[in-house]
XYZ file of C-alpha atoms in Angstrom:
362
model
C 80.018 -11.330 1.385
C 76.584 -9.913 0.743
C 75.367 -12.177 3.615
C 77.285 -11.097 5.912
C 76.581 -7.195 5.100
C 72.650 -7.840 5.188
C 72.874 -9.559 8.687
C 75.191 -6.264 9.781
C 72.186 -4.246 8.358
C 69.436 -6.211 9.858
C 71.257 -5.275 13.307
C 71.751 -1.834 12.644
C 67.855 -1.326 11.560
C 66.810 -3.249 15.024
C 69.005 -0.623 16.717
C 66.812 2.352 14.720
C 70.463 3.040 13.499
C 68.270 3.123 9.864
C 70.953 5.719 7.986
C 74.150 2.908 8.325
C 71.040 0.588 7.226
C 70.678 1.364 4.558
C 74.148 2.073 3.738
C 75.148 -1.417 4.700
C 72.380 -2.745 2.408
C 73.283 -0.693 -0.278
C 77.134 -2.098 -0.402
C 75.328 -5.802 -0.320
C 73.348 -4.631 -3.282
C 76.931 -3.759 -4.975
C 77.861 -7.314 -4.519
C 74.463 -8.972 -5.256
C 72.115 -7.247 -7.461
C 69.578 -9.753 -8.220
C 68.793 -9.969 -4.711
C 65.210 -8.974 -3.933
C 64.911 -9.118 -0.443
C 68.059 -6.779 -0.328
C 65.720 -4.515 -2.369
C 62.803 -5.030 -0.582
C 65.415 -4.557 3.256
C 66.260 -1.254 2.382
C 62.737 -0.508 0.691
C 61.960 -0.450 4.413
C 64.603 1.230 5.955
C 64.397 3.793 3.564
C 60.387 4.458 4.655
C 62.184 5.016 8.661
C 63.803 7.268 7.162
C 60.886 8.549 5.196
C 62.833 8.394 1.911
C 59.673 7.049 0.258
C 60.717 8.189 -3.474
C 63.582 6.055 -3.082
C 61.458 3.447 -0.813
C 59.315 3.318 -3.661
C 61.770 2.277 -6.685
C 63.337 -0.207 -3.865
C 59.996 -2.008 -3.210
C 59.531 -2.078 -7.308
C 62.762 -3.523 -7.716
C 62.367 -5.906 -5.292
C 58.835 -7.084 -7.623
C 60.581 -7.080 -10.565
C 63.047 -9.815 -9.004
C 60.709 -11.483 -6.979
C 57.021 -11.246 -7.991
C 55.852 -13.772 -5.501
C 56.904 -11.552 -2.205
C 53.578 -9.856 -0.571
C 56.179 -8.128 1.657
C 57.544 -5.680 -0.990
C 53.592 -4.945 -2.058
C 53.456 -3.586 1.327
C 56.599 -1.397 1.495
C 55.521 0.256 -1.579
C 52.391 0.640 -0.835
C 53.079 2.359 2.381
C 55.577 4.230 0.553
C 53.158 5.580 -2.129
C 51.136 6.259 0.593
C 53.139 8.716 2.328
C 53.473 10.296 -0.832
C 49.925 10.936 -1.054
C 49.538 8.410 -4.131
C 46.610 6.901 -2.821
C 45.462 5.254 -5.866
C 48.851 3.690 -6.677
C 49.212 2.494 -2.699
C 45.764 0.712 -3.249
C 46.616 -1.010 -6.630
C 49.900 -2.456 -4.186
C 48.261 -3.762 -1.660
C 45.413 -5.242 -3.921
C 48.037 -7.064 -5.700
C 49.836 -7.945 -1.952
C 46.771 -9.390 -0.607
C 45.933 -11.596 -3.276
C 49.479 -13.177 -2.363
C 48.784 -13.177 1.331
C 45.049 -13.510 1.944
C 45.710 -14.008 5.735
C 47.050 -11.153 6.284
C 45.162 -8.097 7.560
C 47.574 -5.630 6.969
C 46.793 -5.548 3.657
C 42.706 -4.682 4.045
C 43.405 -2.057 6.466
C 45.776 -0.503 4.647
C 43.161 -1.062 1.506
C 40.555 0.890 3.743
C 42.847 3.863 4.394
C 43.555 4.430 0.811
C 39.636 4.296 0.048
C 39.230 6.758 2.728
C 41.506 9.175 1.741
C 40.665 8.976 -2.016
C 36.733 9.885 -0.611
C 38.341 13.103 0.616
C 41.049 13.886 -1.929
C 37.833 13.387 -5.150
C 34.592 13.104 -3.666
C 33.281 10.093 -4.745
C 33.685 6.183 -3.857
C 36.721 4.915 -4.779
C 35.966 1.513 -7.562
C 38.005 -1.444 -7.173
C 41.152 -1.987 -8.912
C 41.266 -3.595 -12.365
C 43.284 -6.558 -10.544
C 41.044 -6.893 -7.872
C 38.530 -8.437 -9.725
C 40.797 -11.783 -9.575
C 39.594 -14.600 -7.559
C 41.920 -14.962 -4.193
C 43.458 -18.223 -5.407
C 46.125 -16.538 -7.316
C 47.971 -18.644 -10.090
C 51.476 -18.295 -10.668
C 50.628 -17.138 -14.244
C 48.169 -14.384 -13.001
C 50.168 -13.241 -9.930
C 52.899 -12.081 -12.624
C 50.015 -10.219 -14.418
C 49.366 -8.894 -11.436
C 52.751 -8.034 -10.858
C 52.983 -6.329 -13.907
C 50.021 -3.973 -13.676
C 51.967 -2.432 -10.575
C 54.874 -2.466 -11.685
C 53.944 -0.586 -14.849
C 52.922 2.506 -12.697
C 56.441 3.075 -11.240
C 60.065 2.928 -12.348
C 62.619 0.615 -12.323
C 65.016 2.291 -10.676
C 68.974 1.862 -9.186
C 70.307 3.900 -6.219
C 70.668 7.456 -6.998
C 74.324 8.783 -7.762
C 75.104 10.845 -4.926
C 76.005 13.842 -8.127
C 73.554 14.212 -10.871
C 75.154 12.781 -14.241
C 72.879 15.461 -16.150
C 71.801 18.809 -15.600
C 67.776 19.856 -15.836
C 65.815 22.347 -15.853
C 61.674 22.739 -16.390
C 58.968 25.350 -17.464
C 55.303 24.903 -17.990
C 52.564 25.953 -19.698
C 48.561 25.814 -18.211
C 47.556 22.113 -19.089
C 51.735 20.743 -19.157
C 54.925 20.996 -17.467
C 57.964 20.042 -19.813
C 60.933 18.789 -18.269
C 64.536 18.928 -20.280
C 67.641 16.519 -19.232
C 70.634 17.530 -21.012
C 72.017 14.363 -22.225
C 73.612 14.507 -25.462
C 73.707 12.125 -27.969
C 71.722 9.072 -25.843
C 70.772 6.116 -27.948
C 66.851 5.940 -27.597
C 66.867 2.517 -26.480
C 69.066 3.515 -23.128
C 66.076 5.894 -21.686
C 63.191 4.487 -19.531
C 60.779 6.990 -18.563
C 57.778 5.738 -16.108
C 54.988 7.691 -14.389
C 53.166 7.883 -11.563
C 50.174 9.829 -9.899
C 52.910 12.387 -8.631
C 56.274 10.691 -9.154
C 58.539 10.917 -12.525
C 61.254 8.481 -13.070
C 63.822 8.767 -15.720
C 66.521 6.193 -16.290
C 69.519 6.811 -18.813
C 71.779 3.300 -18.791
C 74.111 3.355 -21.440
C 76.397 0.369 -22.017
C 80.155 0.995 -20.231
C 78.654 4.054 -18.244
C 77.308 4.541 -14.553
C 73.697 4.607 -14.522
C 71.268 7.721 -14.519
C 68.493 8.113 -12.418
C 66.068 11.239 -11.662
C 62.931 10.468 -9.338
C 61.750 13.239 -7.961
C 58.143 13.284 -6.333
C 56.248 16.530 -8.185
C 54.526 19.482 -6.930
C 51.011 18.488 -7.905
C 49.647 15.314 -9.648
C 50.178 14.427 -13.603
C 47.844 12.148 -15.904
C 50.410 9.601 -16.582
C 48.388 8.222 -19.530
C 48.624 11.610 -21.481
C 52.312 11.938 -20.660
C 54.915 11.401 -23.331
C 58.634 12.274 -24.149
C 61.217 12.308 -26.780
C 64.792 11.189 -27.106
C 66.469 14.100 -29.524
C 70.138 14.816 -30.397
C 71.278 17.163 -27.435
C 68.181 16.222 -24.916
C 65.274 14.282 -23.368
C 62.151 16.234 -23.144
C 59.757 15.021 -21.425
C 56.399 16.540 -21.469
C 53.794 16.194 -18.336
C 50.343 16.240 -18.226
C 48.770 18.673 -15.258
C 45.865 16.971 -13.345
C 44.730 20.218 -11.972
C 45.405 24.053 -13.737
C 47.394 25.247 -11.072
C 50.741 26.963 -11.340
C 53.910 25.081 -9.950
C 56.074 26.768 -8.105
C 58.960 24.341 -8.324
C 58.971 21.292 -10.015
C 59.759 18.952 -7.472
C 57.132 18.970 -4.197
C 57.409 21.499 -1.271
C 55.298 21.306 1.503
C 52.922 23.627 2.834
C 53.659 24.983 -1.018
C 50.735 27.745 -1.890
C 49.028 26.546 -5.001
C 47.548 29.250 -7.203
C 45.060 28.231 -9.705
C 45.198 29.262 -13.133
C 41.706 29.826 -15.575
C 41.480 29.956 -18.607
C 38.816 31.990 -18.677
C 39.529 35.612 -20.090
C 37.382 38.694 -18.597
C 36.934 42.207 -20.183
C 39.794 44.425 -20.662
C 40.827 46.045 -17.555
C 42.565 49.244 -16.973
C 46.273 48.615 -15.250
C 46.203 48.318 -11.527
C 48.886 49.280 -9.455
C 50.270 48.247 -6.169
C 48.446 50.696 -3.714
C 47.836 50.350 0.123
C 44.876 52.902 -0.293
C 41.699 51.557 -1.219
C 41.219 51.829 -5.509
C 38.525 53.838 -7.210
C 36.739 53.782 -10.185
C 37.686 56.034 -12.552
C 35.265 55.361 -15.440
C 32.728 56.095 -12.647
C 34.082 59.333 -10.692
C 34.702 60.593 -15.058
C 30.537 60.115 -15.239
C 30.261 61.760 -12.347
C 32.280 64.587 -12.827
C 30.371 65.511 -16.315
C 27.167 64.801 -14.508
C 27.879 67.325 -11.644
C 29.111 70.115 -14.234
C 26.183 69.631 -16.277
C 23.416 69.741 -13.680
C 25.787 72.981 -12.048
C 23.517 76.228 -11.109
C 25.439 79.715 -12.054
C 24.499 83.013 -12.470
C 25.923 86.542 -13.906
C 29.023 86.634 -16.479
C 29.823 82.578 -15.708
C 26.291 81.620 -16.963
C 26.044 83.785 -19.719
C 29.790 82.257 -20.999
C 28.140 78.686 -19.865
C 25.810 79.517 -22.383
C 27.576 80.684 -25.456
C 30.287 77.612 -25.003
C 27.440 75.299 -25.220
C 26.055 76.998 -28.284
C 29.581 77.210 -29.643
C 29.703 72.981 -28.851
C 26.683 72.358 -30.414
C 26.637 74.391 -33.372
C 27.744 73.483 -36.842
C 30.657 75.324 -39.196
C 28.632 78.375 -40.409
C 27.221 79.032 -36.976
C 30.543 78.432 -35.687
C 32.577 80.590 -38.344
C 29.758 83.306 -37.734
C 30.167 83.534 -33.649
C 34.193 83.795 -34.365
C 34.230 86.503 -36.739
C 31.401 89.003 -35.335
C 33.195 88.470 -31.926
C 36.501 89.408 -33.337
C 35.667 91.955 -35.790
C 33.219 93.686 -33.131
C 36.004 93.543 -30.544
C 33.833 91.268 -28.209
C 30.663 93.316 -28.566
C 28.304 91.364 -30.884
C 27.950 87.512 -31.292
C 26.393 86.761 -34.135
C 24.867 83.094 -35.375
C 23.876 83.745 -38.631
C 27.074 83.385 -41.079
C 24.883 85.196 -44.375
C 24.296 87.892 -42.240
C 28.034 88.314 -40.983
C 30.123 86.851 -43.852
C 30.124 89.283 -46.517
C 30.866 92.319 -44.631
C 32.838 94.046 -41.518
C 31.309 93.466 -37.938
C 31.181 96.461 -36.344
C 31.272 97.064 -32.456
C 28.430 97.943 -30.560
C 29.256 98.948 -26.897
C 26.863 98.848 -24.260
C 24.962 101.556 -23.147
C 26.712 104.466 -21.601
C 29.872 103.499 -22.946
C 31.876 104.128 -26.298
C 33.860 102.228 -28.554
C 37.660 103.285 -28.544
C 40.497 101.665 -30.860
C 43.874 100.991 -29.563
C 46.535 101.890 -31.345
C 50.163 99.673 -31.382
């Protein structure tokens, strides 16, 4: 009997034996699904155990069945919570403590999420859409209430201890698209929900075992600008980045390094390598270089060539075509700059003083 199961659970939770718990809640679940407090039980054991994914799609369950129970408004607020959803744990435990005004639990807890959503953005946090309702809660307008929360996370059953479906991910700057391998799934038997920072994807196909993928991400989403599509061989489901950062893994690692990403593009750089000596600029030691070899003193034969090469660089194609041929006709004698002068006839050598001209024979 489910009964009988719960009240072995109860004991073994009392005895912080929260593992058997929960396993002993889970078989009662088996036997009686449309049990909320069996939901809303293990919601709680599974936050001992700080399974608060799987605390959270307990606690939902447990609101889908039961609307009326401020109790599993707590657990999943507590749960979302620990998983850093601070906006989502607030929206909970607005809705909770419009079901149980007495209870304090629920403003403190309301007061932590405000001051952690200070730090996390900076500003004040504003009040819930639902907590604008009057403390006197109707039954019509507590299942409003109801579900406003429950629209932010999944309805989900107790993982299969082996994934049905493989996946995989990639991403882009501003998305992160996720791809479950299910072929051939009527569109109908998919439920995908969102949260600040938790997916969940349900595949429930009629004579099959349930699929369910939860996983808490590496770094917030914008649930409203998330969408995803049913095709013939896949799901794909596409997820909107809160921040441009890079994910290192799609599901959340702590003490994870986050690197930002801009899209911002800078001047073309010259490839850098991997160096453990400091790096220079080479665009500035090239200036320099020139600089120094133009402003360099010489004197005797190299300042005399210094200053035919930069009459040779500077000149233009006579004056250039004149220097080549009176320098090779006169065997390196006479340099001549005027091309009429030199172009219609032989250059002939002129040696230096003291010395004569002699011609080699081969």
């Amino acid at each position: 009997m489910a009964s009988d199961l719960a009240t072995k659970a109860k004991e073994a939770f009392i005895d912080d034996h929260f593992e058997l718990a929960v396993d002993l809640y889970s078989q009662a679940i088996v036997i009686d699904p449309q049990n909320p407090e069996l939901f809303s039980d293990r919601a709680q054991a599974n936050i001992k155990l700080k399974n608060f994914t799987d605390a959270v799609a307990d606690a939902s369950k447990a609101m889908e069945l039961d609307p009326s129970n401020p109790k599993s408004y707590l657990r999943k607020g507590t749960a979302c919570f620990s998983l850093e959803e601070y906006q989502t744990a607030k929206t909970a435990f607005e809705a909770g403590s419009k079901l149980a005004p007495g209870d304090t639990r629920f403003t403190d807890w309301i007061k932590k999420c405000d001051k952690c959503i200070v730090e996390e953005i900076g500003e004040v946090p504003t009040q819930s859409s639902d907590a604008t309702l009057t403390n006197a809660v109707a039954p019509s307008s507590t299942t409003n209430d109801v579900e406003e929360v429950m629209n932010i996370s999944s309805e989900v059953i107790p993982t299969p201890a082996k994934p049905k479906y493989r996946h995989e991910f990639y991403q882009k700057p501003e998305e992160v698209v996720v791809t479950i391998f299910a072929k051939g799934i009527p569109a109908n038997s998919v439920s995908v929900n969102y949260g600040e920072q938790i997916l969940s994807v349900t595949i429930d196909v009629p004579g099959e075992d349930p699929y369910t993928f939860q996983p808490r991400l590496f770094g917030k989403i914008v649930p409203a600008k998330c969408r995803y599509d049913v095709l013939s061989t896949k799901v794909e489901i596409r997820l909107a980045k809160a921040e441009a950062i890079h994910w290192t893994s799609l599901e959340f690692v702590k003490n994870s390094s986050v690197v930002r990403q801009s899209n911002v593009y800078t001047a073309i750089q010259r490839p850098s390598y991997p160096s453990s000596k400091p790096t220079k600029d080479w665009d500035k030691l090239e200036a320099q270089v020139k600089r120094e070899e133009k402003d360099e003193k010489l004197d005797g034969d190299a300042a005399l060539n210094k200053f035919f090469r930069d009459i040779y660089k500077d000149a233009d194609d006579d004056t250039r075509r004149a220097m080549r041929k009176s320098f090779v006709e006169s065997s390196g004698t006479v340099l001549s700059t005027n091309w009429k002068e030199v172009g219609s006839k032989v250059v002939e050598g002129t040696p230096p003083d003291g010395m004569e001209m002699k011609k080699w024979e081969y």
